Amino acid sequence: MSARTKARRRALNILFSADVRGDALPVALAAEAQRAASEPERQASWLYAREIVDGVVDHADEIDEQIAAHSRDWKLDRMPAVDRGLLRLATWEILFNDEVPTAVAIDEAVELAKELSTEDSGAFVHGVLARVARST
């Protein structure tokens, strides 16, 4: 598994846990930063995970607007928390990270959705992200 794939998974864990617990993302990120300081062997995945979460925090309104606009008949608060986190993560990569090809951002999110969420989540995440990508 590549360092970026590990970082996406780590970022998703932060996004998901903050969402489920009702914590502010900066608080969840600070807690993860403390944990990361004691795990130097995971430093490579931590740096990109932090970049993702910081990006989601910095662009939260725009990201959520894009997701809401392209998730036909699904409000953000009705989506499974895993799907919501994946959509935020991948939408940030599509819109704000020129280093990641759009297809890679979508594929990684879809694979995580298939692994970690509902039976229909892979197709749902793919559809929303494809529409976000086409709109840019």
PDB file of C-alpha atoms in Angstrom:
ATOM      1  CA  MET A   1       0.000   0.000   0.000  1.00  0.00           C
ATOM      2  CA  SER A   2       1.445   3.362  -1.017  1.00  0.00           C
ATOM      3  CA  ALA A   3       2.151   6.137   1.481  1.00  0.00           C
ATOM      4  CA  ARG A   4      -0.604   8.257  -0.080  1.00  0.00           C
ATOM      5  CA  THR A   5      -3.124   5.428   0.199  1.00  0.00           C
ATOM      6  CA  LYS A   6      -2.200   5.031   3.876  1.00  0.00           C
ATOM      7  CA  ALA A   7      -2.486   8.794   4.317  1.00  0.00           C
ATOM      8  CA  ARG A   8      -5.964   8.834   2.756  1.00  0.00           C
ATOM      9  CA  ARG A   9      -7.067   6.089   5.109  1.00  0.00           C
ATOM     10  CA  ARG A  10      -5.593   8.000   8.054  1.00  0.00           C
ATOM     11  CA  ALA A  11      -7.278  11.239   6.947  1.00  0.00           C
ATOM     12  CA  LEU A  12     -10.574   9.382   6.572  1.00  0.00           C
ATOM     13  CA  ASN A  13     -10.212   8.083  10.124  1.00  0.00           C
ATOM     14  CA  ILE A  14      -9.799  11.652  11.378  1.00  0.00           C
ATOM     15  CA  LEU A  15     -12.722  12.962   9.303  1.00  0.00           C
ATOM     16  CA  PHE A  16     -14.943  10.055  10.309  1.00  0.00           C
ATOM     17  CA  SER A  17     -14.157  10.147  14.022  1.00  0.00           C
ATOM     18  CA  ALA A  18     -14.663  13.917  14.230  1.00  0.00           C
ATOM     19  CA  ASP A  19     -17.970  13.595  12.390  1.00  0.00           C
ATOM     20  CA  VAL A  20     -19.305  10.739  14.529  1.00  0.00           C
ATOM     21  CA  ARG A  21     -18.168  12.262  17.818  1.00  0.00           C
ATOM     22  CA  GLY A  22     -19.276  15.762  16.888  1.00  0.00           C
ATOM     23  CA  ASP A  23     -15.745  17.088  17.411  1.00  0.00           C
ATOM     24  CA  ALA A  24     -14.383  20.034  15.489  1.00  0.00           C
ATOM     25  CA  LEU A  25     -11.913  18.875  12.862  1.00  0.00           C
ATOM     26  CA  PRO A  26      -9.070  21.023  14.256  1.00  0.00           C
ATOM     27  CA  VAL A  27      -9.529  19.297  17.640  1.00  0.00           C
ATOM     28  CA  ALA A  28      -9.471  15.834  16.059  1.00  0.00           C
ATOM     29  CA  LEU A  29      -6.436  16.811  13.991  1.00  0.00           C
ATOM     30  CA  ALA A  30      -4.583  18.042  17.084  1.00  0.00           C
ATOM     31  CA  ALA A  31      -5.265  14.746  18.860  1.00  0.00           C
ATOM     32  CA  GLU A  32      -3.958  12.811  15.868  1.00  0.00           C
ATOM     33  CA  ALA A  33      -0.885  15.071  15.727  1.00  0.00           C
ATOM     34  CA  GLN A  34      -0.042  14.084  19.302  1.00  0.00           C
ATOM     35  CA  ARG A  35      -0.385  10.429  18.394  1.00  0.00           C
ATOM     36  CA  ALA A  36       1.700  10.920  15.235  1.00  0.00           C
ATOM     37  CA  ALA A  37       4.526  12.474  17.248  1.00  0.00           C
ATOM     38  CA  SER A  38       4.952   9.146  19.052  1.00  0.00           C
ATOM     39  CA  GLU A  39       4.922   7.123  15.807  1.00  0.00           C
ATOM     40  CA  PRO A  40       7.865   8.304  13.687  1.00  0.00           C
ATOM     41  CA  GLU A  41       7.613   5.178  11.512  1.00  0.00           C
ATOM     42  CA  ARG A  42       4.271   6.470  10.217  1.00  0.00           C
ATOM     43  CA  GLN A  43       5.555   9.983   9.458  1.00  0.00           C
ATOM     44  CA  ALA A  44       5.167   9.668   5.672  1.00  0.00           C
ATOM     45  CA  SER A  45       1.451   8.908   5.890  1.00  0.00           C
ATOM     46  CA  TRP A  46       0.904  11.539   8.581  1.00  0.00           C
ATOM     47  CA  LEU A  47       2.168  14.458   6.496  1.00  0.00           C
ATOM     48  CA  TYR A  48      -0.249  13.914   3.622  1.00  0.00           C
ATOM     49  CA  ALA A  49      -3.123  12.985   5.959  1.00  0.00           C
ATOM     50  CA  ARG A  50      -2.627  16.292   7.738  1.00  0.00           C
ATOM     51  CA  GLU A  51      -2.541  18.135   4.394  1.00  0.00           C
ATOM     52  CA  ILE A  52      -5.848  16.528   3.426  1.00  0.00           C
ATOM     53  CA  VAL A  53      -7.598  17.346   6.698  1.00  0.00           C
ATOM     54  CA  ASP A  54      -6.207  20.886   6.744  1.00  0.00           C
ATOM     55  CA  GLY A  55      -7.492  21.298   3.185  1.00  0.00           C
ATOM     56  CA  VAL A  56     -10.933  20.017   4.113  1.00  0.00           C
ATOM     57  CA  VAL A  57     -11.019  22.441   7.048  1.00  0.00           C
ATOM     58  CA  ASP A  58      -9.846  25.373   4.907  1.00  0.00           C
ATOM     59  CA  HIS A  59     -12.354  24.703   2.119  1.00  0.00           C
ATOM     60  CA  ALA A  60     -15.201  23.047   4.066  1.00  0.00           C
ATOM     61  CA  ASP A  61     -18.010  25.243   2.760  1.00  0.00           C
ATOM     62  CA  GLU A  62     -17.002  24.949  -0.889  1.00  0.00           C
ATOM     63  CA  ILE A  63     -16.423  21.197  -0.593  1.00  0.00           C
ATOM     64  CA  ASP A  64     -19.802  20.602   1.042  1.00  0.00           C
ATOM     65  CA  GLU A  65     -21.514  22.815  -1.552  1.00  0.00           C
ATOM     66  CA  GLN A  66     -19.975  20.749  -4.359  1.00  0.00           C
ATOM     67  CA  ILE A  67     -21.010  17.475  -2.734  1.00  0.00           C
ATOM     68  CA  ALA A  68     -24.549  18.709  -2.049  1.00  0.00           C
ATOM     69  CA  ALA A  69     -24.910  20.006  -5.599  1.00  0.00           C
ATOM     70  CA  HIS A  70     -23.802  16.708  -7.130  1.00  0.00           C
ATOM     71  CA  SER A  71     -25.301  14.113  -4.784  1.00  0.00           C
ATOM     72  CA  ARG A  72     -28.671  13.675  -6.356  1.00  0.00           C
ATOM     73  CA  ASP A  73     -31.434  13.378  -3.779  1.00  0.00           C
ATOM     74  CA  TRP A  74     -29.017  12.863  -0.868  1.00  0.00           C
ATOM     75  CA  LYS A  75     -28.453  15.502   1.767  1.00  0.00           C
ATOM     76  CA  LEU A  76     -25.070  15.475   3.486  1.00  0.00           C
ATOM     77  CA  ASP A  77     -26.568  14.669   6.866  1.00  0.00           C
ATOM     78  CA  ARG A  78     -28.352  11.583   5.470  1.00  0.00           C
ATOM     79  CA  MET A  79     -25.204  10.026   4.002  1.00  0.00           C
ATOM     80  CA  PRO A  80     -23.293   7.376   5.912  1.00  0.00           C
ATOM     81  CA  ALA A  81     -20.469   9.095   7.822  1.00  0.00           C
ATOM     82  CA  VAL A  82     -17.843   7.065   5.935  1.00  0.00           C
ATOM     83  CA  ASP A  83     -19.234   8.183   2.576  1.00  0.00           C
ATOM     84  CA  ARG A  84     -19.383  11.796   3.724  1.00  0.00           C
ATOM     85  CA  GLY A  85     -15.748  11.664   4.840  1.00  0.00           C
ATOM     86  CA  LEU A  86     -14.617  10.026   1.608  1.00  0.00           C
ATOM     87  CA  LEU A  87     -16.495  12.552  -0.496  1.00  0.00           C
ATOM     88  CA  ARG A  88     -14.930  15.440   1.408  1.00  0.00           C
ATOM     89  CA  LEU A  89     -11.455  13.942   1.140  1.00  0.00           C
ATOM     90  CA  ALA A  90     -11.684  13.177  -2.579  1.00  0.00           C
ATOM     91  CA  THR A  91     -13.446  16.432  -3.443  1.00  0.00           C
ATOM     92  CA  TRP A  92     -10.576  18.303  -1.794  1.00  0.00           C
ATOM     93  CA  GLU A  93      -8.096  16.302  -3.883  1.00  0.00           C
ATOM     94  CA  ILE A  94     -10.042  16.925  -7.096  1.00  0.00           C
ATOM     95  CA  LEU A  95     -10.541  20.646  -6.553  1.00  0.00           C
ATOM     96  CA  PHE A  96      -7.477  21.731  -4.610  1.00  0.00           C
ATOM     97  CA  ASN A  97      -4.603  19.271  -5.076  1.00  0.00           C
ATOM     98  CA  ASP A  98      -3.091  19.470  -8.546  1.00  0.00           C
ATOM     99  CA  GLU A  99      -0.549  16.763  -7.654  1.00  0.00           C
ATOM    100  CA  VAL A 100      -3.229  14.056  -7.604  1.00  0.00           C
ATOM    101  CA  PRO A 101      -4.857  13.073 -10.894  1.00  0.00           C
ATOM    102  CA  THR A 102      -8.638  13.206 -10.681  1.00  0.00           C
ATOM    103  CA  ALA A 103      -8.956   9.546 -11.682  1.00  0.00           C
ATOM    104  CA  VAL A 104      -6.678   8.515  -8.815  1.00  0.00           C
ATOM    105  CA  ALA A 105      -8.659  10.550  -6.272  1.00  0.00           C
ATOM    106  CA  ILE A 106     -11.903   8.961  -7.466  1.00  0.00           C
ATOM    107  CA  ASP A 107     -10.521   5.402  -7.651  1.00  0.00           C
ATOM    108  CA  GLU A 108      -9.005   5.572  -4.164  1.00  0.00           C
ATOM    109  CA  ALA A 109     -12.251   6.896  -2.669  1.00  0.00           C
ATOM    110  CA  VAL A 110     -14.335   4.258  -4.439  1.00  0.00           C
ATOM    111  CA  GLU A 111     -12.079   1.446  -3.220  1.00  0.00           C
ATOM    112  CA  LEU A 112     -12.276   2.699   0.357  1.00  0.00           C
ATOM    113  CA  ALA A 113     -16.061   3.026   0.075  1.00  0.00           C
ATOM    114  CA  LYS A 114     -16.343  -0.569  -1.147  1.00  0.00           C
ATOM    115  CA  GLU A 115     -14.163  -1.770   1.700  1.00  0.00           C
ATOM    116  CA  LEU A 116     -15.483   0.331   4.577  1.00  0.00           C
ATOM    117  CA  SER A 117     -19.063   1.358   3.839  1.00  0.00           C
ATOM    118  CA  THR A 118     -22.334  -0.005   2.513  1.00  0.00           C
ATOM    119  CA  GLU A 119     -22.890  -2.274  -0.452  1.00  0.00           C
ATOM    120  CA  ASP A 120     -24.030   0.662  -2.596  1.00  0.00           C
ATOM    121  CA  SER A 121     -21.435   3.169  -1.407  1.00  0.00           C
ATOM    122  CA  GLY A 122     -18.831   2.493  -4.103  1.00  0.00           C
ATOM    123  CA  ALA A 123     -21.246   3.365  -6.899  1.00  0.00           C
ATOM    124  CA  PHE A 124     -22.654   6.336  -4.972  1.00  0.00           C
ATOM    125  CA  VAL A 125     -19.216   7.805  -4.220  1.00  0.00           C
ATOM    126  CA  HIS A 126     -18.130   7.263  -7.817  1.00  0.00           C
ATOM    127  CA  GLY A 127     -21.205   8.997  -9.207  1.00  0.00           C
ATOM    128  CA  VAL A 128     -20.903  12.058  -6.969  1.00  0.00           C
ATOM    129  CA  LEU A 129     -17.169  12.450  -7.539  1.00  0.00           C
ATOM    130  CA  ALA A 130     -17.503  11.991 -11.297  1.00  0.00           C
ATOM    131  CA  ARG A 131     -20.062  14.796 -11.380  1.00  0.00           C
ATOM    132  CA  VAL A 132     -17.826  17.016  -9.200  1.00  0.00           C
ATOM    133  CA  ALA A 133     -14.913  16.351 -11.557  1.00  0.00           C
ATOM    134  CA  ARG A 134     -16.955  17.158 -14.664  1.00  0.00           C
ATOM    135  CA  SER A 135     -18.077  20.441 -13.127  1.00  0.00           C
ATOM    136  CA  THR A 136     -14.519  21.758 -12.710  1.00  0.00           C
TER     137      THR A 136
END
